[in-house]
mmCIF file of C-alpha atoms in Angstrom:
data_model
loop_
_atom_site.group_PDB
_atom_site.id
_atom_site.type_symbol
_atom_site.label_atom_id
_atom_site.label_comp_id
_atom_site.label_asym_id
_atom_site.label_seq_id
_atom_site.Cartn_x
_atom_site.Cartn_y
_atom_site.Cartn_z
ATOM 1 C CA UNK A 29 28.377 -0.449 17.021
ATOM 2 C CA UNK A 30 25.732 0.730 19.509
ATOM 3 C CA UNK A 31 23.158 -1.521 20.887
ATOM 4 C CA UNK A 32 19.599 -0.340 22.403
ATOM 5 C CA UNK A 33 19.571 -1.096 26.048
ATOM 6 C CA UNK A 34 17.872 -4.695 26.520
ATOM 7 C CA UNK A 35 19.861 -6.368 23.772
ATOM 8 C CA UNK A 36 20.217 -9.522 24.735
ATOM 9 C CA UNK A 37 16.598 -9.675 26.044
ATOM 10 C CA UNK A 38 15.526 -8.865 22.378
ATOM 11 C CA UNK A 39 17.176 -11.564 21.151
ATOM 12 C CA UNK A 40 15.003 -13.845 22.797
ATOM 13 C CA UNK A 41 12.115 -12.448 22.602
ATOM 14 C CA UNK A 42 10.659 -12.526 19.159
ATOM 15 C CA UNK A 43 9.342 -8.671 18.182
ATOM 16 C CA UNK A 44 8.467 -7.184 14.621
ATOM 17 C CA UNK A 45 8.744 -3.361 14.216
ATOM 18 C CA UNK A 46 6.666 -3.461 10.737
ATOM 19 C CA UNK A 47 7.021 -0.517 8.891
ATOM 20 C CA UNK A 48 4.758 0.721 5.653
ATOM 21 C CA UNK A 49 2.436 2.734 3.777
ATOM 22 C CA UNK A 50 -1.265 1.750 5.148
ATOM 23 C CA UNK A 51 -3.043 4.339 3.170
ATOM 24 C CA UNK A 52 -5.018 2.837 0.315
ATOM 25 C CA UNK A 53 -4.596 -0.858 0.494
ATOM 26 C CA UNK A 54 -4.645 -3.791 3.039
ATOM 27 C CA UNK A 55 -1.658 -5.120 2.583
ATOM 28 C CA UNK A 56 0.611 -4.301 5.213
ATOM 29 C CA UNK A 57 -2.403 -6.187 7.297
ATOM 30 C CA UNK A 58 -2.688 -8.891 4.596
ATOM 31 C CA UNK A 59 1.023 -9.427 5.484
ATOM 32 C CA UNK A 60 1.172 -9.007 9.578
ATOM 33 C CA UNK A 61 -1.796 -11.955 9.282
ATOM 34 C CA UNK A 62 0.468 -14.184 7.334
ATOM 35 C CA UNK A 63 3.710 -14.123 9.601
ATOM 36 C CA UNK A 64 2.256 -12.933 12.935
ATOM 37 C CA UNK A 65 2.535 -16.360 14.554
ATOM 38 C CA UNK A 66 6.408 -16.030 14.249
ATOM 39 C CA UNK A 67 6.134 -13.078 16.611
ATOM 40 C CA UNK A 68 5.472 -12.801 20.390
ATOM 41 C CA UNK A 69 5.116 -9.080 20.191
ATOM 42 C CA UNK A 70 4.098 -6.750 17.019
ATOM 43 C CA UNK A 71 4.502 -2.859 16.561
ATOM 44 C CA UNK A 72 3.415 -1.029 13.366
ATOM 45 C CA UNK A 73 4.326 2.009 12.407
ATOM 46 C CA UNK A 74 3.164 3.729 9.074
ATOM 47 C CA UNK A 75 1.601 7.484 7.911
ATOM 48 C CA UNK A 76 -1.936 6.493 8.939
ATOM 49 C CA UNK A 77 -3.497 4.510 12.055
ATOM 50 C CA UNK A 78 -4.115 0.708 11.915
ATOM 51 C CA UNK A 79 -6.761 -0.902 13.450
ATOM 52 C CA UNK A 80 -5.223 -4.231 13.412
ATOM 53 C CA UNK A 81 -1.838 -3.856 15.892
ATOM 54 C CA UNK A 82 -0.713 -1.319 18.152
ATOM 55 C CA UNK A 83 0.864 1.497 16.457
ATOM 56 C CA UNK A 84 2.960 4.553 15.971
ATOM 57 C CA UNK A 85 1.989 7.164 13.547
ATOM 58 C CA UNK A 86 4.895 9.396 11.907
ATOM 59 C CA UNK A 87 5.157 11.243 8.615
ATOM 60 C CA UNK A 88 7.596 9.216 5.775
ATOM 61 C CA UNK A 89 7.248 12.095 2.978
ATOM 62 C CA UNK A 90 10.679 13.382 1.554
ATOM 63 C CA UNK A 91 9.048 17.020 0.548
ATOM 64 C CA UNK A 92 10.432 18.551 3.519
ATOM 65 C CA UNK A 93 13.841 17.909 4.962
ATOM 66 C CA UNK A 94 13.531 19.529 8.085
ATOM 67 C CA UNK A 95 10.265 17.046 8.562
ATOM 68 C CA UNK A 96 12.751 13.895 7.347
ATOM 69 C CA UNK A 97 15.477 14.952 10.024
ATOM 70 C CA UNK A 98 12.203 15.063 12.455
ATOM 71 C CA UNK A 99 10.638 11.326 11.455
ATOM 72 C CA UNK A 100 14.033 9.868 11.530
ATOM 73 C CA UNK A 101 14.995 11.049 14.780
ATOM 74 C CA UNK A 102 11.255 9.862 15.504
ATOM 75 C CA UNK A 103 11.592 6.504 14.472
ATOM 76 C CA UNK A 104 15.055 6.343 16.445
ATOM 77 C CA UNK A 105 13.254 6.844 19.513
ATOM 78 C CA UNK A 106 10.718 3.959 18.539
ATOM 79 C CA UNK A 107 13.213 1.412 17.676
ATOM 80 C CA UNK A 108 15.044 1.820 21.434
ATOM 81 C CA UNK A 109 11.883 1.751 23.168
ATOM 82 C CA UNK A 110 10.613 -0.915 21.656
ATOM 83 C CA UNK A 111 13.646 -2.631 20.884
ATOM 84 C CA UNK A 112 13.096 -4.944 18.279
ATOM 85 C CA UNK A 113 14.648 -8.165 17.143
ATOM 86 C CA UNK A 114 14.087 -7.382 13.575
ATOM 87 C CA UNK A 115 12.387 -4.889 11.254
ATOM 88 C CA UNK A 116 10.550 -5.262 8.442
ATOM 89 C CA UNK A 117 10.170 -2.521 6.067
ATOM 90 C CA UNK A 118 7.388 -2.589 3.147
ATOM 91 C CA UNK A 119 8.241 -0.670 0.113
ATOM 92 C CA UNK A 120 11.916 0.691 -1.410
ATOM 93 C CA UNK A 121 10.750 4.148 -1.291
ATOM 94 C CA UNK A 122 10.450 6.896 1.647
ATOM 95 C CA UNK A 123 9.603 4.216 3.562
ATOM 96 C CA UNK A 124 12.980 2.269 3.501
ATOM 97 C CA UNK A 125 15.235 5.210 3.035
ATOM 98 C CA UNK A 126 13.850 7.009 6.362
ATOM 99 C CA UNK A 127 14.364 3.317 8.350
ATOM 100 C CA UNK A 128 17.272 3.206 7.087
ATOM 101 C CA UNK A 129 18.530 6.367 8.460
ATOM 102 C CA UNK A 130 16.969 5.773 11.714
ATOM 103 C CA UNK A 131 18.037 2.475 12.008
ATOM 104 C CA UNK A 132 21.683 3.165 13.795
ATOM 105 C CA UNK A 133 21.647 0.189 16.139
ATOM 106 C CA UNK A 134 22.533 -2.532 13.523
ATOM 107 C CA UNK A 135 19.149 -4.342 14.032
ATOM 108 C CA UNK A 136 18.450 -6.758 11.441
ATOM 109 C CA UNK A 137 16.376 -5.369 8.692
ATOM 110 C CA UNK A 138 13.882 -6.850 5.720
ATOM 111 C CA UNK A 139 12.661 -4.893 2.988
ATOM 112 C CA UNK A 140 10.241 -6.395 0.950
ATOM 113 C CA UNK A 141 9.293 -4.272 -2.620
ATOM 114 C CA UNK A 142 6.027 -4.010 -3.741
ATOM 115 C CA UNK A 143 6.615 -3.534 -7.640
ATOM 116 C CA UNK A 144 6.493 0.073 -8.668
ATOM 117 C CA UNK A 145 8.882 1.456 -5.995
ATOM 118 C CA UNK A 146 11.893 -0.779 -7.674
ATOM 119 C CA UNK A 147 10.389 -0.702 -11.203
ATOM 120 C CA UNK A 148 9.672 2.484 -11.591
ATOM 121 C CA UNK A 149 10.889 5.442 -9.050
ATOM 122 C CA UNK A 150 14.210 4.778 -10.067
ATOM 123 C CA UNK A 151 13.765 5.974 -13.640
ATOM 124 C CA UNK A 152 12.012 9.100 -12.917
ATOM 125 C CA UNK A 153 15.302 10.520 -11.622
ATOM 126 C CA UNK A 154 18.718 10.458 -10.040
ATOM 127 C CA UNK A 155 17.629 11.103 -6.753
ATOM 128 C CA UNK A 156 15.097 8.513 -6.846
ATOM 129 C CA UNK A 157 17.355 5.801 -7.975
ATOM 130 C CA UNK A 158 19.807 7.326 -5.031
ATOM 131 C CA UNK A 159 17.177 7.083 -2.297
ATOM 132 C CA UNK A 160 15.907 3.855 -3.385
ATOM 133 C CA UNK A 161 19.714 2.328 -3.679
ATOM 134 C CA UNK A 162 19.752 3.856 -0.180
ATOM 135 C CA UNK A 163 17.070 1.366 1.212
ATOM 136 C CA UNK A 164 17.602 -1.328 -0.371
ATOM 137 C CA UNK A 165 21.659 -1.208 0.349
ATOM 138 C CA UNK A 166 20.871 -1.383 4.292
ATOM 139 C CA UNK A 167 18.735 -4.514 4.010
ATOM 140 C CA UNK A 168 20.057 -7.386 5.254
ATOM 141 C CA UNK A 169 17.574 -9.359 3.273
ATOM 142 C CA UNK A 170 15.130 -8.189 1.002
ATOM 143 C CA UNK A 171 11.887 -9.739 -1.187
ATOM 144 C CA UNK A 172 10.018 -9.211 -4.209
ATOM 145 C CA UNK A 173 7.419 -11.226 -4.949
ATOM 146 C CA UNK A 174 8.412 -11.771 -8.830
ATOM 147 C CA UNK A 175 11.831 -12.981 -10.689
ATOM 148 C CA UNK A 176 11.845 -10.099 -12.742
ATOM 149 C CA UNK A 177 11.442 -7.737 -9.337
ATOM 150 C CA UNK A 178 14.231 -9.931 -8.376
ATOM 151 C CA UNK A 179 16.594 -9.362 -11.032
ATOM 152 C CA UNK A 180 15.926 -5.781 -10.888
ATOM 153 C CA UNK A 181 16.617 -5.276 -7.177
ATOM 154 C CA UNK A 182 20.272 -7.074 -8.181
ATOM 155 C CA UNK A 183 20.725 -3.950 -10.668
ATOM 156 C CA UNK A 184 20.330 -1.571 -8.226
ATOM 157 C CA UNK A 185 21.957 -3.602 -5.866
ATOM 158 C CA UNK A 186 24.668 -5.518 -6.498
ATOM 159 C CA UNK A 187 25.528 -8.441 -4.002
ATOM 160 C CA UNK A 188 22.101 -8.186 -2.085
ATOM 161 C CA UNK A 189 20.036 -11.274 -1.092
ATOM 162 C CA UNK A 190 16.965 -11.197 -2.404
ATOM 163 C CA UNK A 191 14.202 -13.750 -1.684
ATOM 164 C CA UNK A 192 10.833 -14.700 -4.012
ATOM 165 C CA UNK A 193 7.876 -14.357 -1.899
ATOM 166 C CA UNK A 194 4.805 -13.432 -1.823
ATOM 167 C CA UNK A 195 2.011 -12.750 1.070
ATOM 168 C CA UNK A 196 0.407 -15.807 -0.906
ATOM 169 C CA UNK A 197 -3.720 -16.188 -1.212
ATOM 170 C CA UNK A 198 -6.072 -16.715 1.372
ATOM 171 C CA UNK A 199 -8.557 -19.069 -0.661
ATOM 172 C CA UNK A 200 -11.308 -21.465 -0.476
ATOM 173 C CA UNK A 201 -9.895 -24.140 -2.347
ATOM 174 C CA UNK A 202 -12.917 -26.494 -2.012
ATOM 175 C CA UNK A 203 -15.089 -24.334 -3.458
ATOM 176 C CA UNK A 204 -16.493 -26.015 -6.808
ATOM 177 C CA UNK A 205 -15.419 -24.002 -9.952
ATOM 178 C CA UNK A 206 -18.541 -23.281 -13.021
ATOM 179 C CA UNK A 207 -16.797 -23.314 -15.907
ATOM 180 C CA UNK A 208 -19.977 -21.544 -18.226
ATOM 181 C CA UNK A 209 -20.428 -18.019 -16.544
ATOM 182 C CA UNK A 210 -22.497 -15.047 -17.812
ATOM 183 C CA UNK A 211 -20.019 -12.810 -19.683
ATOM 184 C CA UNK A 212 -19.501 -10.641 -16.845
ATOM 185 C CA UNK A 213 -15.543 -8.758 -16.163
ATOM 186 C CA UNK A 214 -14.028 -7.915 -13.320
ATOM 187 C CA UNK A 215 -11.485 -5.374 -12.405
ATOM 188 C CA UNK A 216 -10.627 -4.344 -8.673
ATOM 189 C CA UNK A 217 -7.247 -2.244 -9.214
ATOM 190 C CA UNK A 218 -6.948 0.812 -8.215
ATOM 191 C CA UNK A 219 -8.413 4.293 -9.491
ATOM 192 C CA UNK A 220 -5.055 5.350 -10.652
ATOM 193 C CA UNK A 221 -3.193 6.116 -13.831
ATOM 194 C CA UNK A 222 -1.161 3.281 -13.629
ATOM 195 C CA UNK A 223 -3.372 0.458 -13.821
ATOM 196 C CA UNK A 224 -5.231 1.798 -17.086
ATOM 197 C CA UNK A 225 -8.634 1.683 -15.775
ATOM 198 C CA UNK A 226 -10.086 3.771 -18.733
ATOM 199 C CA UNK A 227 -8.162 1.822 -21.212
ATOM 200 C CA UNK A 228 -10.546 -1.079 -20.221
ATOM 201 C CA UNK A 229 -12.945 1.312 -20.002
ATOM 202 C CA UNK A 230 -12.267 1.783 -23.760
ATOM 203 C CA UNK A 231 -12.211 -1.369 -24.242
ATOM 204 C CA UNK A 232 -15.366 -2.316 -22.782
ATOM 205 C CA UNK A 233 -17.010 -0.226 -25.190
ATOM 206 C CA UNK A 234 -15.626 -1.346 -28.009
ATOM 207 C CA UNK A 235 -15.970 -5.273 -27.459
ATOM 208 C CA UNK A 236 -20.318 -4.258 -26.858
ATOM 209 C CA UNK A 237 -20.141 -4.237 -30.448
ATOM 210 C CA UNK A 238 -19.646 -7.405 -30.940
ATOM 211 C CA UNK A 239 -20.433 -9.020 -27.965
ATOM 212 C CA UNK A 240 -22.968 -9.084 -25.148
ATOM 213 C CA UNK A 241 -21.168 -8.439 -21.342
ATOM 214 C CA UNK A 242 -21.190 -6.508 -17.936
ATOM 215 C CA UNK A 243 -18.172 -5.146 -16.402
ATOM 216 C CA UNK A 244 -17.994 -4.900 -12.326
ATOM 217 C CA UNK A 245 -15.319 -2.040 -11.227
ATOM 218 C CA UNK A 246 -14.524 -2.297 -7.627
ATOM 219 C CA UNK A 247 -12.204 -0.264 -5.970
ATOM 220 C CA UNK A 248 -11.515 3.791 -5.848
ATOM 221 C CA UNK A 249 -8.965 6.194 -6.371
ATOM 222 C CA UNK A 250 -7.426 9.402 -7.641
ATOM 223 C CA UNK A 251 -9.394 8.505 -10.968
ATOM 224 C CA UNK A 252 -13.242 7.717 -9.978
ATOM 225 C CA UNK A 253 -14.595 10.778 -10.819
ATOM 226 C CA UNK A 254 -13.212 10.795 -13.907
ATOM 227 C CA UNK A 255 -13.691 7.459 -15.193
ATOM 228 C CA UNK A 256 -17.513 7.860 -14.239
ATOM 229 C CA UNK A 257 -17.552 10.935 -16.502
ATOM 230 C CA UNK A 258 -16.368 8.514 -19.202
ATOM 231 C CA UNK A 259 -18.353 5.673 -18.527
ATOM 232 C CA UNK A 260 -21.604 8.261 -19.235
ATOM 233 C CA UNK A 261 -19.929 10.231 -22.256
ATOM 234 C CA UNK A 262 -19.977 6.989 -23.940
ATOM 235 C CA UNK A 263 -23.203 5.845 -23.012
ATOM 236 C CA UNK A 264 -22.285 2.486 -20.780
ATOM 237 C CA UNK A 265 -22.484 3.356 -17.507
ATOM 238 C CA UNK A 266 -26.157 1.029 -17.227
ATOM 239 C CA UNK A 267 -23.456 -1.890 -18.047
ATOM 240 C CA UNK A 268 -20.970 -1.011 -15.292
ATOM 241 C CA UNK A 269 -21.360 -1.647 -11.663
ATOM 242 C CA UNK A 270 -19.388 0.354 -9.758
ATOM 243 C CA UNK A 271 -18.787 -1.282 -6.637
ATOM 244 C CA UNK A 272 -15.942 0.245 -4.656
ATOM 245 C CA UNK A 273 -14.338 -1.278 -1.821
ATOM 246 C CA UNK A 274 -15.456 -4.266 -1.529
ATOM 247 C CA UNK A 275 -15.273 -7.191 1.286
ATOM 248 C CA UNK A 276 -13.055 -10.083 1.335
ATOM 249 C CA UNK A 277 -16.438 -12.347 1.132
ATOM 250 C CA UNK A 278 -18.028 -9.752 -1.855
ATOM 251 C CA UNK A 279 -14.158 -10.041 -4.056
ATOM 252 C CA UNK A 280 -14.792 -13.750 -3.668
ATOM 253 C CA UNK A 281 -17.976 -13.770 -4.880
ATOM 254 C CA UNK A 282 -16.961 -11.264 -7.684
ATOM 255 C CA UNK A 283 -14.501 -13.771 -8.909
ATOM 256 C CA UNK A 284 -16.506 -16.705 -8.895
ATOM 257 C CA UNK A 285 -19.457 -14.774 -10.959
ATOM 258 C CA UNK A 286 -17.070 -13.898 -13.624
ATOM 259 C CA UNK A 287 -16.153 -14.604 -16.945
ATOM 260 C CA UNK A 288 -12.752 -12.549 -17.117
ATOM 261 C CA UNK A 289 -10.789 -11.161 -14.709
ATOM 262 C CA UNK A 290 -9.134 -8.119 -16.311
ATOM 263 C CA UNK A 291 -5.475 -6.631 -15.151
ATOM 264 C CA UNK A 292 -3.300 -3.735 -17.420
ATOM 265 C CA UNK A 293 -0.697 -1.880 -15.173
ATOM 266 C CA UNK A 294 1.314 -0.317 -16.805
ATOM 267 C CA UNK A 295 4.221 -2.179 -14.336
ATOM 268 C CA UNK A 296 3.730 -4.163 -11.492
ATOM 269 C CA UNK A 297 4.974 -6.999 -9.466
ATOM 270 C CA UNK A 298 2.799 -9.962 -8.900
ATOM 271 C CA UNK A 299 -0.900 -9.064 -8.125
ATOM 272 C CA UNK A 300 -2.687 -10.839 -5.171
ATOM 273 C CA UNK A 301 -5.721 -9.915 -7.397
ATOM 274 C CA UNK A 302 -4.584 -11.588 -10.403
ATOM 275 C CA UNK A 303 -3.695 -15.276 -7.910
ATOM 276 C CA UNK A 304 -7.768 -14.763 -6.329
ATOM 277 C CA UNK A 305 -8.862 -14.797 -9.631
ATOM 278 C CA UNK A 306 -6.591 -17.538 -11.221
ATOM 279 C CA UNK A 307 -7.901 -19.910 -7.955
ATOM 280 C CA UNK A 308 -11.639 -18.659 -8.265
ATOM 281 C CA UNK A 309 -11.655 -19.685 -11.643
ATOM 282 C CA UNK A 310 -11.592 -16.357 -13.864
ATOM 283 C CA UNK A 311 -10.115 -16.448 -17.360
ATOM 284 C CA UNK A 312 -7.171 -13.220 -17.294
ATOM 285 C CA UNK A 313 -6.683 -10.840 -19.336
ATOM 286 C CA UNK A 314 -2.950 -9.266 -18.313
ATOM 287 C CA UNK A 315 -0.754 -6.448 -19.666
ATOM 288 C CA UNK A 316 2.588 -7.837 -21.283
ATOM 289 C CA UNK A 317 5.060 -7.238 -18.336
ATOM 290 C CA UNK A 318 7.213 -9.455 -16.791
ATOM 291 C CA UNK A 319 5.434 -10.541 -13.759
ATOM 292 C CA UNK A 320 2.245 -11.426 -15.165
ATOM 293 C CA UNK A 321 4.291 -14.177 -17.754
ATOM 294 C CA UNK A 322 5.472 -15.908 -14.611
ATOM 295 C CA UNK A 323 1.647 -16.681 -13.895
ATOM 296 C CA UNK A 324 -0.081 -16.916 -17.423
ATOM 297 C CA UNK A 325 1.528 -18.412 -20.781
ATOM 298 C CA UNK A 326 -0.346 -16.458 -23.515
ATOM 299 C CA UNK A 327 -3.288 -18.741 -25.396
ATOM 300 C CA UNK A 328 -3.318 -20.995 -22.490
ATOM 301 C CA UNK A 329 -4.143 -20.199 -19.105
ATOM 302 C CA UNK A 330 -5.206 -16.628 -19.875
ATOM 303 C CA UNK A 331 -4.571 -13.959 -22.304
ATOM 304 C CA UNK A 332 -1.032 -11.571 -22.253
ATOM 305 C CA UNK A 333 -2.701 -8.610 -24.446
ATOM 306 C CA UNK A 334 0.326 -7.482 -26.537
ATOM 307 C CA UNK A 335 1.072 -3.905 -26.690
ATOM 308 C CA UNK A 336 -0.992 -3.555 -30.033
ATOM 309 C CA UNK A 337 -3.791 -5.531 -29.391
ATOM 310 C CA UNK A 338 -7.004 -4.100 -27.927
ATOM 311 C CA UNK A 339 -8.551 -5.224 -25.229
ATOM 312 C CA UNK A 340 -11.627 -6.056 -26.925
ATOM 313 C CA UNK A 341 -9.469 -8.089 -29.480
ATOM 314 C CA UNK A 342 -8.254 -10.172 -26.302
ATOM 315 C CA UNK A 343 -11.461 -10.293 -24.931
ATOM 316 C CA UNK A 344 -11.924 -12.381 -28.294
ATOM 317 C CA UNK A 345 -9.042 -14.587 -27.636
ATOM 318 C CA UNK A 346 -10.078 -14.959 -24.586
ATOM 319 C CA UNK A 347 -13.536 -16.834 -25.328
ATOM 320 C CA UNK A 348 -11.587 -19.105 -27.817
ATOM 321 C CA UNK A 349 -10.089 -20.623 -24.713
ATOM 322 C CA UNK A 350 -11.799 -24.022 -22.901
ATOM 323 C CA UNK A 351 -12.317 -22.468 -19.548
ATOM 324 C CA UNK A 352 -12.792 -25.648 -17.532
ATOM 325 C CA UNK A 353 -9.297 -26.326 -18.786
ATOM 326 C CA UNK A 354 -8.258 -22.884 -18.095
ATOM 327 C CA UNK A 355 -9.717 -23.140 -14.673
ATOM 328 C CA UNK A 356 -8.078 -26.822 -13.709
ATOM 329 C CA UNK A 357 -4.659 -25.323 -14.880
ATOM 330 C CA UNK A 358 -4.618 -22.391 -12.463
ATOM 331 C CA UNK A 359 -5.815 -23.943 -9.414
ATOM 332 C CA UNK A 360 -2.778 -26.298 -9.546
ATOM 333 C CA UNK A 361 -0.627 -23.234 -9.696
ATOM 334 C CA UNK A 362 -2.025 -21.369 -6.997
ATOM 335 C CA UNK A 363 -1.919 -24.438 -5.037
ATOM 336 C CA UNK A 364 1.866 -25.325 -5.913
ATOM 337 C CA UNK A 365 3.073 -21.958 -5.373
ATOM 338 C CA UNK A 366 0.662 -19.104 -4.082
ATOM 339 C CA UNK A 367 -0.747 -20.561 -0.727
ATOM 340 C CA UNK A 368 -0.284 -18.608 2.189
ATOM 341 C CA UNK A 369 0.941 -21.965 4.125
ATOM 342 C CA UNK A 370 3.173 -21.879 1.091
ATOM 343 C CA UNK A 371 4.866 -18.310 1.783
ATOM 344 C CA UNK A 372 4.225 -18.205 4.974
ATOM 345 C CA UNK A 373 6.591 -20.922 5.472
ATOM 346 C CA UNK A 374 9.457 -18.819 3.287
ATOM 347 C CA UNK A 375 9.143 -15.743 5.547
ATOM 348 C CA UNK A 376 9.379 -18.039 8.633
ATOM 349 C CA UNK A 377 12.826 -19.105 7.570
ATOM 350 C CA UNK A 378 14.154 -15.798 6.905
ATOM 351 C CA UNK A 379 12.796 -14.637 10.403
ATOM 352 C CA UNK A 380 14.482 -17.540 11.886
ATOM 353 C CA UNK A 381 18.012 -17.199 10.079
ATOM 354 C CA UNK A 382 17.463 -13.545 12.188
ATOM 355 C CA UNK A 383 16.219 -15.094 15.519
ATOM 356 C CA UNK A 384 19.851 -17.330 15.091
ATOM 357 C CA UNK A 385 22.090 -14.395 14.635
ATOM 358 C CA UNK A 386 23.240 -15.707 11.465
ATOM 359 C CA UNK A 387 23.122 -12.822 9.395
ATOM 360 C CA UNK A 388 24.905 -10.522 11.951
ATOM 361 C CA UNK A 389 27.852 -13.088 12.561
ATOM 362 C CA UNK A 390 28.562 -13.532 8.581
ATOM 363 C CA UNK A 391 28.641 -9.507 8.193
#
């Protein structure tokens, strides 16, 4: 095995080479914030600049081979001049497979999967479920933030360790909870066709029949355009605020001024969104997957809308439920097991399994 020059000096000082996709989101920021004390030096490296570490810009799509061959050898060069003592990869896709190939120095590696790149991209085809085998097989240890992530990764991966974690909720928990709101709903997921937006949409429209309400869309996407064009075909547009991005201190708010908090990927693993609004006091209303029925049991601390119900028919359901109760419920969850003290703490102990050299000495 070949080492990068330094070797021993990297194993005692503590440096993160955090690779991942810092396009449309803030997690990979959300995430360097929760573990960052662990490290004495931090390097990020992703397909857009960050304004929150120094960084490396490089290129992680797969469309071109003679630009792959070019980012790996790319990211070789960034691991031996920085020489890490571990890296962290976000997301089983591009992202892992090209760190995987460029990691030839047997430096301990973390993956952590975000939901769709392990539920999904390895049913749209055999190359996908090759490339994302590919990542996940060179991990020394990798995370998912749900069971059902977690049994899936074992599929694909047979004999991996795979940890439950999430990057946990950064929440006010002495902030009093109203249990009688104005029936307002709130949705921040992203523009995109897998988190349904026009189906609630749809179902928006359909429950102002019956009931009075206001639904606040934050967030943007591939979709906004569209979904705008909808929201005026069908004449509710003066009942939708359309918010966008919004601040940490304005999603907060958001929460604690709604009703319902309102969540229908199509797949996903578990939603930061979804543990804000189960500590803020929002009633959910959740697609049936897996990883929302580790948070919510159906009829009792939110709503899992089956596959044939409506939205507006779980909107219904929904108001049936005693929301003080509702609200009491989920804030001893989140406190029990979605803190970021809480999961903080797990990713500390797999860094310092790495920091001990006791993953490469049982390989």
């Amino acid at each position: 095995l070949f080492y990068p020059l330094g070797y021993q000096t990297r194993l005692k000082m503590k440096k993160l080479l955090l690779i991942g996709s810092n396009a449309i989101n803030a997690h990979l920021k959300n995430y360097l914030e929760l573990v960052r004390d662990s490290f004495d030096e931090v390097l990020v490296v992703s397909n857009h600049p960050v304004d929150f570490a120094p960084h490396q810009q490089i290129s992680f799509s797969l469309k071109n081979p003679f630009k792959v061959k070019k980012a790996i050898k790319a990211l070789q060069g960034i691991i031996l001049e920085f020489n890490p003592s571990v890296i962290h990869v976000h997301q089983a896709n591009s992202y892992a497979f090209i760190s995987a190939k460029a990691n030839t120095f047997n430096i301990p590696m973390v993956l952590t999967a975000w939901g769709s790149d392990v539920l999904l991209l390895p049913k749209k085809s055999f190359v996908h479920r090759w490339m994302v085998r590919q990542g996940l097989s060179k991990a020394d240890i990798i995370t998912a933030d749900s069971y059902q992530m977690k049994k899936v990764i074992e599929t694909l991966c047979p004999g991996s360790e795979v940890v439950v974690a999430n990057f946990g909720v950064a929440i006010d928990l002495s902030i009093p909870l109203v249990p009688i709101r104005e029936q307002i709903y709130y949705s921040n997921r992203m523009h995109e066709p897998l988190y349904r937006i026009q189906d609630i949409l749809k179902g928006f429209k359909e429950s102002l029949s019956t009931m009075d309400g206001h639904l606040i869309l934050a967030g943007k996407g591939g979709e906004t355009e569209h979904l705008r064009a909808y929201s005026l075909e069908h004449k509710i547009d003066d009942r939708i605020s359309w918010v966008g991005f919004v601040t940490k201190t304005q999603n907060m708010n958001h929460y604690l001024a709604s009703k319902f908090f309102i969540s229908i990927p199509k797949s996903d693993g578990t939603s930061i969104s979804l543990l804000e609004a189960m500590a803020y006091g929002c009633i959910p209303i959740l697609s049936d997957i897996p990883s929302n029925k580790e948070w919510v049991e159906d009829g009792v601390n939110g709503i899992i809308k089956g596959n044939d119900e409506s939205i507006s028919e779980a909107l219904k359901r929904g108001m049936a439920l005693n929301a003080e109760t509702v609200q009491q419920s989920n804030r001893e969850i989140i406190k029990k097991r979605a803190t970021k003290e809480a999961n903080a703490s797990l990713f500390k102990e797999i860094y310092d399994r790495i920091f001990a050299s006791e993953l490469r000495a049982n390989r």
